[in-house]
Each structure stands twice: as C-alpha cells, then as structure tokens.
C-alpha positions as protocol buffer text, in pm:
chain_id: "A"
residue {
  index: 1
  type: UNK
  ca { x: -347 y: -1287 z: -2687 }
}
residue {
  index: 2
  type: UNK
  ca { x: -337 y: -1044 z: -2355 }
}
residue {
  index: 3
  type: UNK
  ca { x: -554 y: -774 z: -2381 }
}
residue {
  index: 4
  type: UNK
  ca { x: -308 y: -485 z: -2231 }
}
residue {
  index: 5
  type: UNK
  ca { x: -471 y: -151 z: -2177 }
}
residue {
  index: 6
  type: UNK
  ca { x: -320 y: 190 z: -1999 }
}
residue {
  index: 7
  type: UNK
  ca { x: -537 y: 229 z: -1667 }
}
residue {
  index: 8
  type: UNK
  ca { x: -351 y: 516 z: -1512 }
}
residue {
  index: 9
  type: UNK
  ca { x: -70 y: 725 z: -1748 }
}
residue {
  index: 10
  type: UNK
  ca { x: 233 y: 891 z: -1516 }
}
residue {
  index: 11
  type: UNK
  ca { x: 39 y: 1247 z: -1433 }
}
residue {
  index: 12
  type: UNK
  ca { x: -263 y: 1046 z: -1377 }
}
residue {
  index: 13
  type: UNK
  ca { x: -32 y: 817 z: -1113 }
}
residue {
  index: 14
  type: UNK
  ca { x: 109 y: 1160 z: -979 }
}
residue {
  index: 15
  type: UNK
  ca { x: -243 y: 1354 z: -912 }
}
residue {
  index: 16
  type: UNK
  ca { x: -397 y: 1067 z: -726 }
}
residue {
  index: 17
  type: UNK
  ca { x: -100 y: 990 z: -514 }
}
residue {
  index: 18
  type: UNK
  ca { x: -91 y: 1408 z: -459 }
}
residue {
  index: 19
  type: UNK
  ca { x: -465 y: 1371 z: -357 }
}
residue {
  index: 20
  type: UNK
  ca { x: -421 y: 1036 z: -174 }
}
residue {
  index: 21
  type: UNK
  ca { x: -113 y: 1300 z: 38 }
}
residue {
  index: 22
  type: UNK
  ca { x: -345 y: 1560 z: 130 }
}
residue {
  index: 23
  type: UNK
  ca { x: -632 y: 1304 z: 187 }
}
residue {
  index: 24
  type: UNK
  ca { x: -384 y: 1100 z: 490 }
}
residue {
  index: 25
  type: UNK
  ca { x: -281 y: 1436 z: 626 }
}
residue {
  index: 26
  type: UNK
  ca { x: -659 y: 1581 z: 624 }
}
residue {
  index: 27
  type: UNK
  ca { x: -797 y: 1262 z: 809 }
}
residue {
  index: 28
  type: UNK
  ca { x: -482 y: 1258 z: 1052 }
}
residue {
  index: 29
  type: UNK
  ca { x: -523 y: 1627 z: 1102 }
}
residue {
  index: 30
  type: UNK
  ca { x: -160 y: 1640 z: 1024 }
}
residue {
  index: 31
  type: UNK
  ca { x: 165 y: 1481 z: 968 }
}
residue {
  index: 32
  type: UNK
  ca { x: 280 y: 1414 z: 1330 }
}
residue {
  index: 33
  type: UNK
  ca { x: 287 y: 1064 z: 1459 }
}
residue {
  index: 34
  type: UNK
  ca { x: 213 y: 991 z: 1092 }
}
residue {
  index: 35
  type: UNK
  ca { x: 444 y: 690 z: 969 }
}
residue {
  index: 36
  type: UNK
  ca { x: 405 y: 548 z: 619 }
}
residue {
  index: 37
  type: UNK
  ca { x: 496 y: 159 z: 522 }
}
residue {
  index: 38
  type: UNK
  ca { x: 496 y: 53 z: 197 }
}
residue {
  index: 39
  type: UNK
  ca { x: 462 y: -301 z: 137 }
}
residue {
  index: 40
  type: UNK
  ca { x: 783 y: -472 z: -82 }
}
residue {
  index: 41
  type: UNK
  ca { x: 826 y: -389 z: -369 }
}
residue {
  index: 42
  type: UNK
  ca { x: 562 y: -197 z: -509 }
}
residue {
  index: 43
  type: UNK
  ca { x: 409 y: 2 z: -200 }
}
residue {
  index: 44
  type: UNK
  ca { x: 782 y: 82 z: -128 }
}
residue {
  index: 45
  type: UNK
  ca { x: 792 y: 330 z: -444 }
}
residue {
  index: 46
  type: UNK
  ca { x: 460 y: 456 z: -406 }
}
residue {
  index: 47
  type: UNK
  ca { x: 494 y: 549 z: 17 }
}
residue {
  index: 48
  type: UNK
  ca { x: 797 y: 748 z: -92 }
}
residue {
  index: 49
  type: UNK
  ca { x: 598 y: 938 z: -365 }
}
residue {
  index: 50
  type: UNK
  ca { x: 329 y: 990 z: -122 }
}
residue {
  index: 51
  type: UNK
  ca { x: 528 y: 1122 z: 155 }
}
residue {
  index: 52
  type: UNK
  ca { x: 738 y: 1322 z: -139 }
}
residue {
  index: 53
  type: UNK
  ca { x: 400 y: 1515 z: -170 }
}
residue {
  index: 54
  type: UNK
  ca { x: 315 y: 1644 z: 213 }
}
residue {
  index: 55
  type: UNK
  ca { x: 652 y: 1703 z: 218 }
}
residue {
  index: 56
  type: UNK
  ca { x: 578 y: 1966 z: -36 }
}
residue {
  index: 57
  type: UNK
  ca { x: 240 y: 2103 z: 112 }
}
residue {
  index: 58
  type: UNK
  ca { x: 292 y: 2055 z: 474 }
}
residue {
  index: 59
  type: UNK
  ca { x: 673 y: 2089 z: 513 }
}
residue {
  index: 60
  type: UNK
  ca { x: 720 y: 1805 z: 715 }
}
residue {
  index: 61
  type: UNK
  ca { x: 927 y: 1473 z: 636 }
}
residue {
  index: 62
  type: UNK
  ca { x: 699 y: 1183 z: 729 }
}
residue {
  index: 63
  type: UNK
  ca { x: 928 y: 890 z: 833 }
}
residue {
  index: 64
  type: UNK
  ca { x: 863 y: 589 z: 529 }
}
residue {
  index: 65
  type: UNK
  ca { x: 933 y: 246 z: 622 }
}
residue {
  index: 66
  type: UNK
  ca { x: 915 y: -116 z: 384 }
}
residue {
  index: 67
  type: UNK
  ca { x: 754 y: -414 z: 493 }
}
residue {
  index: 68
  type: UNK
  ca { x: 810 y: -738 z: 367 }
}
residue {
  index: 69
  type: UNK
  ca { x: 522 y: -986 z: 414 }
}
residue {
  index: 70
  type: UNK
  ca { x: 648 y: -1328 z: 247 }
}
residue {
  index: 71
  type: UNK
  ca { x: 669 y: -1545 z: 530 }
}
residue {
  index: 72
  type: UNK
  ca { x: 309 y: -1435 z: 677 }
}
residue {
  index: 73
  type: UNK
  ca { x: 125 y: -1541 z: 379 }
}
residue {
  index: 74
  type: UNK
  ca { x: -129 y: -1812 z: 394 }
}
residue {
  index: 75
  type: UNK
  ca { x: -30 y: -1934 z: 94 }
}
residue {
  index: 76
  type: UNK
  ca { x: 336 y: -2015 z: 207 }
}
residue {
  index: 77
  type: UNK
  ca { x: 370 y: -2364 z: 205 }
}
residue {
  index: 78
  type: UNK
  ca { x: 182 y: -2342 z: -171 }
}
residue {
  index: 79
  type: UNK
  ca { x: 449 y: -2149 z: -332 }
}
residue {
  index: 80
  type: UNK
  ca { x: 815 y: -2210 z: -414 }
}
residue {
  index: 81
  type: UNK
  ca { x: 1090 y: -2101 z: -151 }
}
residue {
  index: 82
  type: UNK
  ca { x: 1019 y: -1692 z: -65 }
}
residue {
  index: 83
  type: UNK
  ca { x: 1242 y: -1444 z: -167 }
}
residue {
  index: 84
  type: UNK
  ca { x: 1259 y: -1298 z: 171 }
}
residue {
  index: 85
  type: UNK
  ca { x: 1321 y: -865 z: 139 }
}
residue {
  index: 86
  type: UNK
  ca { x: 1407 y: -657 z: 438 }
}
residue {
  index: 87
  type: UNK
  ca { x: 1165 y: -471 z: 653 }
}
residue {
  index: 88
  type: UNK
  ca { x: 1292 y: -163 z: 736 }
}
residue {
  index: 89
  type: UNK
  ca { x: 1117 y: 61 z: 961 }
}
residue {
  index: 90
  type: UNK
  ca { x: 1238 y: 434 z: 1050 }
}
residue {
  index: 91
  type: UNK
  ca { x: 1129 y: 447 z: 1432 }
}
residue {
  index: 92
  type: UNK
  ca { x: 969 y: 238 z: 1667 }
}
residue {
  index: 93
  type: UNK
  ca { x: 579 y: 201 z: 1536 }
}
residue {
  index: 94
  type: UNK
  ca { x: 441 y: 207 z: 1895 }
}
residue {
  index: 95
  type: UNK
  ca { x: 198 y: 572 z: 1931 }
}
residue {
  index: 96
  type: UNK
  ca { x: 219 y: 582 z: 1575 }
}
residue {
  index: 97
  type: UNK
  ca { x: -21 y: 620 z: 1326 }
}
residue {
  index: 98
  type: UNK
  ca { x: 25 y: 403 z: 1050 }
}
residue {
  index: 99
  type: UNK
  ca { x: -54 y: 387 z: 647 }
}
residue {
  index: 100
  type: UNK
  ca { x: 13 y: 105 z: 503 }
}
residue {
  index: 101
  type: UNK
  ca { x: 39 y: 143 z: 95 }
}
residue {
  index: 102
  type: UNK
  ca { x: 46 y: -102 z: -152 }
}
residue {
  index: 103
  type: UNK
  ca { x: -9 y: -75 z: -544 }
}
residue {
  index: 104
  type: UNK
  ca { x: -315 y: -274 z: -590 }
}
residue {
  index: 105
  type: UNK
  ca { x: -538 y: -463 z: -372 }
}
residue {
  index: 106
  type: UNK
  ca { x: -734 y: -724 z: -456 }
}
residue {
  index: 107
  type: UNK
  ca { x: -801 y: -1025 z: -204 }
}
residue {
  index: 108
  type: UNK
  ca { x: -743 y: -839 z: 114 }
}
residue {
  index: 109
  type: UNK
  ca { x: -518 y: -1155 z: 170 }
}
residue {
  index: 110
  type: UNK
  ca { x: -132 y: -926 z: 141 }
}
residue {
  index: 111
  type: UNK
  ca { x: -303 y: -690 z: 329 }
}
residue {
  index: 112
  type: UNK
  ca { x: -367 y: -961 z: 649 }
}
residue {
  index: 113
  type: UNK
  ca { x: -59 y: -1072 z: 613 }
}
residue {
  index: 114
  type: UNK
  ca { x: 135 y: -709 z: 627 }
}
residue {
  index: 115
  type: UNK
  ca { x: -124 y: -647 z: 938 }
}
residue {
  index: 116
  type: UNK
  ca { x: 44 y: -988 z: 1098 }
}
residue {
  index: 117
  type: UNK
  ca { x: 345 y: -812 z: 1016 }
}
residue {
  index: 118
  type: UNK
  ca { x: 324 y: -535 z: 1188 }
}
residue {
  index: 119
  type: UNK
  ca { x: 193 y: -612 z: 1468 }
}
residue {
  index: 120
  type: UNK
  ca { x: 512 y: -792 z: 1523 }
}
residue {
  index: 121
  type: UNK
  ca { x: 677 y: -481 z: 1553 }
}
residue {
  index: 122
  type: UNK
  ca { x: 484 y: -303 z: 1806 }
}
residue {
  index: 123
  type: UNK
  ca { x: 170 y: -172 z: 1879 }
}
residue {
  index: 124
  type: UNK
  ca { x: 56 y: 161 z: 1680 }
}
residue {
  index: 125
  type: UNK
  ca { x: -246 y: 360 z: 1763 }
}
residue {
  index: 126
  type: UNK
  ca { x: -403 y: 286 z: 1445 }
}
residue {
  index: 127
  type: UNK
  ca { x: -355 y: 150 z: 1072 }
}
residue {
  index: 128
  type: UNK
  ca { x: -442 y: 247 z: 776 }
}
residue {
  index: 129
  type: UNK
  ca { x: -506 y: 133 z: 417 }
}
residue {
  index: 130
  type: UNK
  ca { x: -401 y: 338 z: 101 }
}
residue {
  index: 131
  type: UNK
  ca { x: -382 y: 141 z: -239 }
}
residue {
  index: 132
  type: UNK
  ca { x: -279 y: 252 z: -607 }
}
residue {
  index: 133
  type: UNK
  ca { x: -537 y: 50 z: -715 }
}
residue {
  index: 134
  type: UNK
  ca { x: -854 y: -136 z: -565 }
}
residue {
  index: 135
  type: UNK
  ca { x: -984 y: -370 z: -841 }
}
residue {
  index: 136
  type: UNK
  ca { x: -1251 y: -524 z: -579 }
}
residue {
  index: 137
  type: UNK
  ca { x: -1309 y: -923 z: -549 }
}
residue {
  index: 138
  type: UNK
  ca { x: -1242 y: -910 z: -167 }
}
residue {
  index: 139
  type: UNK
  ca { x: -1191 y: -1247 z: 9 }
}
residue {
  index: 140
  type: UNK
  ca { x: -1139 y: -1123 z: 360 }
}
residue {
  index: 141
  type: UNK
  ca { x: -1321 y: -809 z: 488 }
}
residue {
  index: 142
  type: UNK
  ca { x: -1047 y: -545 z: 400 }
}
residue {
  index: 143
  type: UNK
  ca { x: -1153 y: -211 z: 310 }
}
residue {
  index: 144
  type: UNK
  ca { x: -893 y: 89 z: 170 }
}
residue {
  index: 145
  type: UNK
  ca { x: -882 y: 413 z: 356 }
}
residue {
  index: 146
  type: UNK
  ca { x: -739 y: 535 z: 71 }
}
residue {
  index: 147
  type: UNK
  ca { x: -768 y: 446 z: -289 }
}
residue {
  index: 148
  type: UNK
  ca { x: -584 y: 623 z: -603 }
}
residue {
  index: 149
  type: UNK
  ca { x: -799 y: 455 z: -883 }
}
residue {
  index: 150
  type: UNK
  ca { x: -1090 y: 211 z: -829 }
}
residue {
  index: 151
  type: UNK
  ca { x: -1110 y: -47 z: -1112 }
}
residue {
  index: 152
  type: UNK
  ca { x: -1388 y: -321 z: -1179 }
}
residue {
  index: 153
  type: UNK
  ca { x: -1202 y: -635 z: -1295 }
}
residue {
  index: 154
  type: UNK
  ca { x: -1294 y: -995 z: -1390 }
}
residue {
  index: 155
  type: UNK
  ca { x: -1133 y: -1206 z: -1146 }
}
residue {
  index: 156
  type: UNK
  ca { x: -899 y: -1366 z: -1421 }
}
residue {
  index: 157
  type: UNK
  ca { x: -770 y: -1013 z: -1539 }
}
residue {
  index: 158
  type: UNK
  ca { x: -402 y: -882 z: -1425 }
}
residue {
  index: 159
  type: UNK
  ca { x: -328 y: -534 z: -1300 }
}
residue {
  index: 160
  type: UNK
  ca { x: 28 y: -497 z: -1279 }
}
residue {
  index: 161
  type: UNK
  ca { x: 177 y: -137 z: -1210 }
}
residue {
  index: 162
  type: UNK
  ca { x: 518 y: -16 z: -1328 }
}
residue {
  index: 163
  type: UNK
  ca { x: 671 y: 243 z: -1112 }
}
residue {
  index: 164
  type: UNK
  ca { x: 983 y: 417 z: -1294 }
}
C-alpha cells in the first residue's frame, strides 16, 4: 500500500517557481549573461516556467537550454542501456552564468553528473543550483542555490513531480 500525499498543489508549484524567478535575478543582479538549463526531463519544464516568470517582471527572455546527463552517471554500467535525450543549449555557455534546475534533488549524485556535463560544453563564469524540491539525504556535498519546497523524507520514500 503506497502512502501518496499532495506536497505542492499547481499555485503552490507556480508561487515558488515565481519566487525562485525573482530570487536568480536578485542574486545575479539581473538577467544578462543569465542562461538557464534544465536537466531532462523534469528540470526541462520547470527552467521554462522559471524563465516564463522574469520574462514577466524583468522583460527580458533568458535563453533556456536541456541537458541530458545519462551517460555521466556513476551508476552507468548498473543500469539497463540509457535512453540517451538531446542536450540542447541556446548559446555558447562560456561568460555565462548558469542555473541549473532540476525537480527534486536528493543525492547530489544527477547533480555531479549534469556539472560533468557541462563542463563539456565550455567554461561559464559560474553555476548554479535551483531545485523543485530538496528532500535532503545528500551523498556528495551539493547544496541548492535555490530551492522551491524543502521536504524531510525517509530515505525509502518517493517524490515524484508531475508537470502538466
């Protein structure tokens, strides 16, 4: 029997990813050089939504990118063959600075790899962490910039978000 409850409902979602917006451009003092990268599949979703909102408040389109991670995981050679999604990135990342989002983090271990990632694709000034959801139980020393929701879980609970 799962024990399913509602962490975050849809205006809930929308009012920390609106406060997560002004919190990136605050601490960037602005949306120049300001490049966000959602990880695939759910940071993808949630980086548009994010950049949807300083568009609103600060008039300016922040380029969003995707980044898919799959074959710099440590657990590679562990799991079955990697569905492999594009990374797509809008401009060169060199100068830039950088947020990478994802919709929960957990290990810190997605996050390494996406940093791996990245770094692959140039050199930015700086990166940046914002996450949905930061349910704790670190592995690797990984800390969020920027966290929607911060949620204590047992390490054999599930968080699973459901962007529509």
């Amino acid at each position: 029997m799962t024990d399913e409850r509602l962490i975050l409902t849809a205006d809930d979602m929308r009012r920390a990813l609106v406060r997560m917006a002004h919190e990136v451009v605050e601490r960037n003092q602005g949306a120049e050089r300001l490049m966000l990268i959602g990880l695939q599949r759910r940071g993808v979703p949630l980086a548009h939504r994010i950049t949807a909102a300083i568009a609103d408040f600060e008039g300016v389109d922040v380029p969003v990118g995707a980044l898919d991670i799959n074959l710099y995981r440590d657990d590679l050679t562990s799991r079955p063959q990697p569905l492999v999604r594009p990374t797509t990135l809008p401009a060169p990342i060199d100068g830039m600075s950088i947020v990478l989002i994802d919709d929960v983090l957990y290990t810190g271990r997605s996050i390494r790899a996406a940093m791996d990632a990245l770094m692959d694709h140039g050199r930015p000034d700086s990166v940046q962490l914002a996450v949905l959801i930061d349910r704790g139980h670190r592995e690797l020393p990984i800390r969020a910039d920027y966290v929607g929701k911060n949620v204590p879980t047992s390490a054999d609970e599930i968080v699973e978000v459901r962007v529509i």
